[in-house]
Short mmCIF file of C-alpha atoms in Angstrom, two decimals:
data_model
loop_
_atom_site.label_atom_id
_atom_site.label_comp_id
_atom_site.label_asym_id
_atom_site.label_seq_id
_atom_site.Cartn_x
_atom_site.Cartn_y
_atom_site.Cartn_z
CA UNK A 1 166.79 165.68 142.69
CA UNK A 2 164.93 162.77 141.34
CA UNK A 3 161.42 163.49 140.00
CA UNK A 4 158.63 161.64 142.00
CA UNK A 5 158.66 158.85 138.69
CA UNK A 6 162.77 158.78 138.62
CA UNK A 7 162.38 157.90 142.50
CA UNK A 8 159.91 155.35 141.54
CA UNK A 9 162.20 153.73 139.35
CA UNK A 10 164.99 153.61 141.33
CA UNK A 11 163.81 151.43 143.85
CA UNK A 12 163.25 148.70 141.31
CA UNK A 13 165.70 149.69 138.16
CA UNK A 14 164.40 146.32 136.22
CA UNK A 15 161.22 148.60 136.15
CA UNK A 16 162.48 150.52 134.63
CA UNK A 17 163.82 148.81 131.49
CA UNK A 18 160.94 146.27 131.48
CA UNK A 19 159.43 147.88 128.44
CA UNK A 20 162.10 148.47 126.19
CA UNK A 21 163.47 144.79 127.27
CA UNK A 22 159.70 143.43 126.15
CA UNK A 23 160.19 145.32 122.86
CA UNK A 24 163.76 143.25 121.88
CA UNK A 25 162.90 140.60 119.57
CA UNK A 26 162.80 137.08 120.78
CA UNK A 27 164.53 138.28 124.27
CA UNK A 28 162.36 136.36 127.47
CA UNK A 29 161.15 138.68 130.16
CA UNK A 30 161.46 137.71 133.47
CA UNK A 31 158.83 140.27 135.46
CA UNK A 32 160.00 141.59 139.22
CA UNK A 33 158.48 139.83 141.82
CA UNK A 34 158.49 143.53 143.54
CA UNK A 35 156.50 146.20 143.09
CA UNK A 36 153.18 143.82 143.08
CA UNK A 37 149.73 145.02 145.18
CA UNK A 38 146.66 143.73 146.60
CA UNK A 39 143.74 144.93 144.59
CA UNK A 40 141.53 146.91 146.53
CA UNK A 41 138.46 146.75 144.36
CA UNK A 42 135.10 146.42 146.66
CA UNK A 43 134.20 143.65 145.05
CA UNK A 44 137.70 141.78 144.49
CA UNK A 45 139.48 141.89 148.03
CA UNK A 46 139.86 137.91 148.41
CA UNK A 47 143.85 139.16 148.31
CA UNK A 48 144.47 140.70 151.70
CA UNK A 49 147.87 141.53 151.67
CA UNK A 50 151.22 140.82 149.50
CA UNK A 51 154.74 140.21 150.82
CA UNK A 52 157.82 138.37 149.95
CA UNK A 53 158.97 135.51 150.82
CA UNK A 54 162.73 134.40 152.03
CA UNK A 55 163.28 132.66 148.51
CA UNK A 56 161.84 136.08 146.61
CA UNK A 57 158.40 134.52 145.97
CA UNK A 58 155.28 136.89 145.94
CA UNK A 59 153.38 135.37 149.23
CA UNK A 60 149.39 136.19 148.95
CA UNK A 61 147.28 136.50 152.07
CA UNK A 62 144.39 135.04 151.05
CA UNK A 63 140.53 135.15 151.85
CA UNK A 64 138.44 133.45 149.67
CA UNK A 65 135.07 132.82 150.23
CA UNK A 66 131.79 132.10 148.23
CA UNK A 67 128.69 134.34 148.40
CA UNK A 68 130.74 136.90 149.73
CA UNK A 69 130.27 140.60 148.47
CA UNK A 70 133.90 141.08 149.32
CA UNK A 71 135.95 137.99 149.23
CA UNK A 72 134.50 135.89 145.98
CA UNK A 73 137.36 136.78 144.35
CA UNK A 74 141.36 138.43 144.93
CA UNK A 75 143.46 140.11 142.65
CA UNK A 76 147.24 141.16 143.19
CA UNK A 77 148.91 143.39 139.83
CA UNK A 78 151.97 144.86 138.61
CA UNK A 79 151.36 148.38 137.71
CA UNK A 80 153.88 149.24 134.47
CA UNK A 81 153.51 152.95 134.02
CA UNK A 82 156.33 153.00 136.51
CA UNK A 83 158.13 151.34 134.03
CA UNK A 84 158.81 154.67 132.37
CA UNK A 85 156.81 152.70 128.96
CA UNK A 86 154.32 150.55 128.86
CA UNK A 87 155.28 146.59 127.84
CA UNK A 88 154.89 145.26 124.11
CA UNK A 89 153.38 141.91 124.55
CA UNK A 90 152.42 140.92 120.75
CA UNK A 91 153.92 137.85 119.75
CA UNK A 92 154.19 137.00 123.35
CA UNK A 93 152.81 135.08 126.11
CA UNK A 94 152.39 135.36 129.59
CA UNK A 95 153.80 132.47 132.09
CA UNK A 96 152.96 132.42 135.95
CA UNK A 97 154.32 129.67 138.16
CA UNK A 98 152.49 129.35 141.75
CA UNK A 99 152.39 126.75 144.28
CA UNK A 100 148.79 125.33 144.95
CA UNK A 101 148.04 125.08 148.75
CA UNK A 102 145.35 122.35 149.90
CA UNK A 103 142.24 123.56 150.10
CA UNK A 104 142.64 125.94 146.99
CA UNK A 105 140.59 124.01 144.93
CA UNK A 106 136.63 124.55 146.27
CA UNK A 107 133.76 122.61 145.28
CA UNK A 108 134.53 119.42 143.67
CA UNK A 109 132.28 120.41 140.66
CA UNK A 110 132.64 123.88 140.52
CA UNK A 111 136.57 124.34 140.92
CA UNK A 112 137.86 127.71 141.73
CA UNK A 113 139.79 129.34 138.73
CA UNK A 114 142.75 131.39 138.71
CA UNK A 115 142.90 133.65 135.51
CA UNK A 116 146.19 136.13 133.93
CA UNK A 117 144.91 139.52 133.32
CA UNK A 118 146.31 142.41 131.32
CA UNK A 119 145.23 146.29 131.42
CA UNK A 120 145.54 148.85 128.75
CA UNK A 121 144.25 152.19 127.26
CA UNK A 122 143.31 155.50 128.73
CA UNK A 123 140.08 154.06 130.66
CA UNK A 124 142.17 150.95 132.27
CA UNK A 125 140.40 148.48 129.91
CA UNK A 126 140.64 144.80 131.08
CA UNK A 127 141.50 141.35 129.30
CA UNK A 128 140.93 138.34 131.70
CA UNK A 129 142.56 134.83 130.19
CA UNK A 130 140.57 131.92 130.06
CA UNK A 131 139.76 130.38 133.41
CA UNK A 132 142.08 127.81 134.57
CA UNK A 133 140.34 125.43 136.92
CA UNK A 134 142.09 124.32 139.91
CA UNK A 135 142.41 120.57 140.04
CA UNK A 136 142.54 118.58 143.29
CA UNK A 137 145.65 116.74 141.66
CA UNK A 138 147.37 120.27 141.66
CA UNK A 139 147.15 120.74 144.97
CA UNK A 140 150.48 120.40 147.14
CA UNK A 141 152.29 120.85 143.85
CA UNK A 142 153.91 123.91 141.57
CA UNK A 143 152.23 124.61 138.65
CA UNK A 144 152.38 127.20 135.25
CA UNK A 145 149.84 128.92 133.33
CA UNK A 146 150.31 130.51 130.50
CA UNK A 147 148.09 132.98 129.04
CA UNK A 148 148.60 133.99 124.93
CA UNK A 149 146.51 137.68 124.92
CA UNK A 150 146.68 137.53 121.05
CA UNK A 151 145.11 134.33 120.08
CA UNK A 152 143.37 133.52 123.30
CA UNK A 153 139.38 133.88 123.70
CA UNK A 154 138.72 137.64 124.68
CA UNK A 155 135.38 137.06 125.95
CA UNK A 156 136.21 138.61 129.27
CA UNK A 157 137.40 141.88 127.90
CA UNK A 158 136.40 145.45 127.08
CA UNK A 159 137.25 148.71 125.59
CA UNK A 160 140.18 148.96 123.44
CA UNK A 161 140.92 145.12 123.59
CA UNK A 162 137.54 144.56 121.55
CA UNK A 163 138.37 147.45 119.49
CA UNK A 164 142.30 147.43 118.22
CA UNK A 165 143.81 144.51 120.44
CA UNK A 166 146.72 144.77 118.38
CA UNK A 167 147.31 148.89 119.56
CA UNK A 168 145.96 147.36 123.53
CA UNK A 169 149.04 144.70 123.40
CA UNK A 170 152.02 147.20 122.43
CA UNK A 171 150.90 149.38 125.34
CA UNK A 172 150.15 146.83 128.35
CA UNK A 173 149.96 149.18 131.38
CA UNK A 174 149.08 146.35 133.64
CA UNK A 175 149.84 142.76 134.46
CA UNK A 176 147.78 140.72 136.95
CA UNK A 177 146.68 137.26 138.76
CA UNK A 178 143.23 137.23 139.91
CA UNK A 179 142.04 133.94 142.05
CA UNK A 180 138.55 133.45 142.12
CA UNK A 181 135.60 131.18 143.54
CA UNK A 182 133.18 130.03 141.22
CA UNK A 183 130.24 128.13 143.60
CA UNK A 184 128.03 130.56 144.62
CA UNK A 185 128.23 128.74 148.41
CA UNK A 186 129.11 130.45 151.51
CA UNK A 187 130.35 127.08 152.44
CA UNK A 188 133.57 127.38 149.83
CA UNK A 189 136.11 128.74 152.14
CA UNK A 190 140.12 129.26 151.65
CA UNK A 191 142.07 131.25 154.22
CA UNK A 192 145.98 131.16 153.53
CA UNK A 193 148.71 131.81 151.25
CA UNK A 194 149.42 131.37 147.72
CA UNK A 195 153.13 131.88 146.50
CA UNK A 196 153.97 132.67 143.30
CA UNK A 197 157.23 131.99 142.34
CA UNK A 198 157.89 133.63 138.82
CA UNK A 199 156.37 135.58 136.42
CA UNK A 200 157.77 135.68 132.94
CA UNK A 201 157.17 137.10 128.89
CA UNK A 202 158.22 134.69 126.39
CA UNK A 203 157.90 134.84 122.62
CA UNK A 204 154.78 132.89 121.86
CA UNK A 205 156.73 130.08 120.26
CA UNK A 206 158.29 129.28 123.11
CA UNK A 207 155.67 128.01 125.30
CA UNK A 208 153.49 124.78 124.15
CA UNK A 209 149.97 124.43 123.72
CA UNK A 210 148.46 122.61 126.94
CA UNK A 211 146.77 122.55 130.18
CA UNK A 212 148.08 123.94 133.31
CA UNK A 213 150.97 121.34 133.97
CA UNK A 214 151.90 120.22 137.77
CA UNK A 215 155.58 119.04 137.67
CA UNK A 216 156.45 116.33 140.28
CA UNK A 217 158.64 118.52 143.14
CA UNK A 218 155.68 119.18 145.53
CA UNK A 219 155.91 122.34 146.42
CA UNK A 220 156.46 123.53 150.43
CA UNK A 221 154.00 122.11 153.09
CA UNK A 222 150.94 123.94 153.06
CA UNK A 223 150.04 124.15 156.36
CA UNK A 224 148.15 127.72 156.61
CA UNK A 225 145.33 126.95 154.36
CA UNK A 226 141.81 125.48 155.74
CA UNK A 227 138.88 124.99 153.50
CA UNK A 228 136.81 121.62 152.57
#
């Protein structure tokens, strides 16, 4: 019979390739949109609950709110030890497109962020990307950001990324989106769903060096969110 791993892998066999596929030179990754979970964190449960969508997306139940012990910020994250190997992400860059619901945005001044994350090491060390603001002209619309591990800032990071990022990025045991609220206001409030729509690892050269860009298709009604 298959081992409790092998069963794993089954269920998803793209998971099981994805880290020899990240290794192939020049080859773009797309990541499964399956597989993804909520973290759970005391501290980071602003992501209540993941599902799919009827187009594939990743739909994330979300609770956001400011000055909360629980719900300042939500994490969802791609464990690849099931993978069988971990992903090689040197030379390459992380893309995530999502659709920005109204209300996502927060305080006019102090704009709620959404940040790529990567894991890695024995002790689970974290890299966070730079913060991406959220921009009221986002809102309604798809957008992509991009996160490049190996020449980004690593001021949010620990462990073996400070120590020998270049040993952390050939053995990425984690990928993950974290969505957080940055006024410290009990009045900054989002309740509703975020969809992400893709997740991919591209060779660094492939992906230019700019801002989180909203392309004109609007993306679907966003009619479940509330929030000033």
């Amino acid at each position: 019979g298959l081992s409790g791993l092998a069963a794993l892998c089954s269920g998803n066999p793209f998971l099981f390739q994805i880290g020899g596929i990240a290794n192939d030179d020049g080859q773009e990754v797309t990541v499964p949109l399956t597989g993804w979970k909520a973290q759970d964190y005391e501290d980071s449960q602003g992501i209540e609950s993941v599902s799919a969508g009827s187009n594939g997306e990743l739909v994330l139940k979300a609770r956001l709110e400011g000055e909360h012990p629980n719900f300042t910020k939500g994490e969802v994250y791609l464990d690849l030890r099931y993978a069988g190997v971990p992903a090689n992400l040197r030379g390459r860059k992380i893309v995530v497109e999502f659709e920005v619901p109204r209300g996502l945005m927060g305080d006019k001044r102090d704009k709620n962020v959404v940040q790529i994350f990567l894991k890695a090491g024995p002790d689970w060390s974290s890299f966070y990307s730079p913060r991406n603001e959220i921009e009221s002209s986002a809102e309604g619309k798809t957008v992509e950001i991009t996160f490049d591990p190996e020449n980004d800032d690593d001021q949010e990071s620990d462990g073996i990324w400070r120590e020998d990022k270049a040993s952390a990025l050939s053995e990425v045991s984690m990928i993950g989106i974290r969505f957080s609220v940055t006024k410290s206001s009990s009045d900054i409030r989002f309740n509703g769903n975020i969809r992400v729509n893709g997740v991919k690892i591209v060779p660094s050269e492939d992906v230019k060096e700019e801002k989180p860009k909203a392309p004109e298709t609007p993306a679907r009604e966003a009619s479940d969110t509330l929030g000033e």
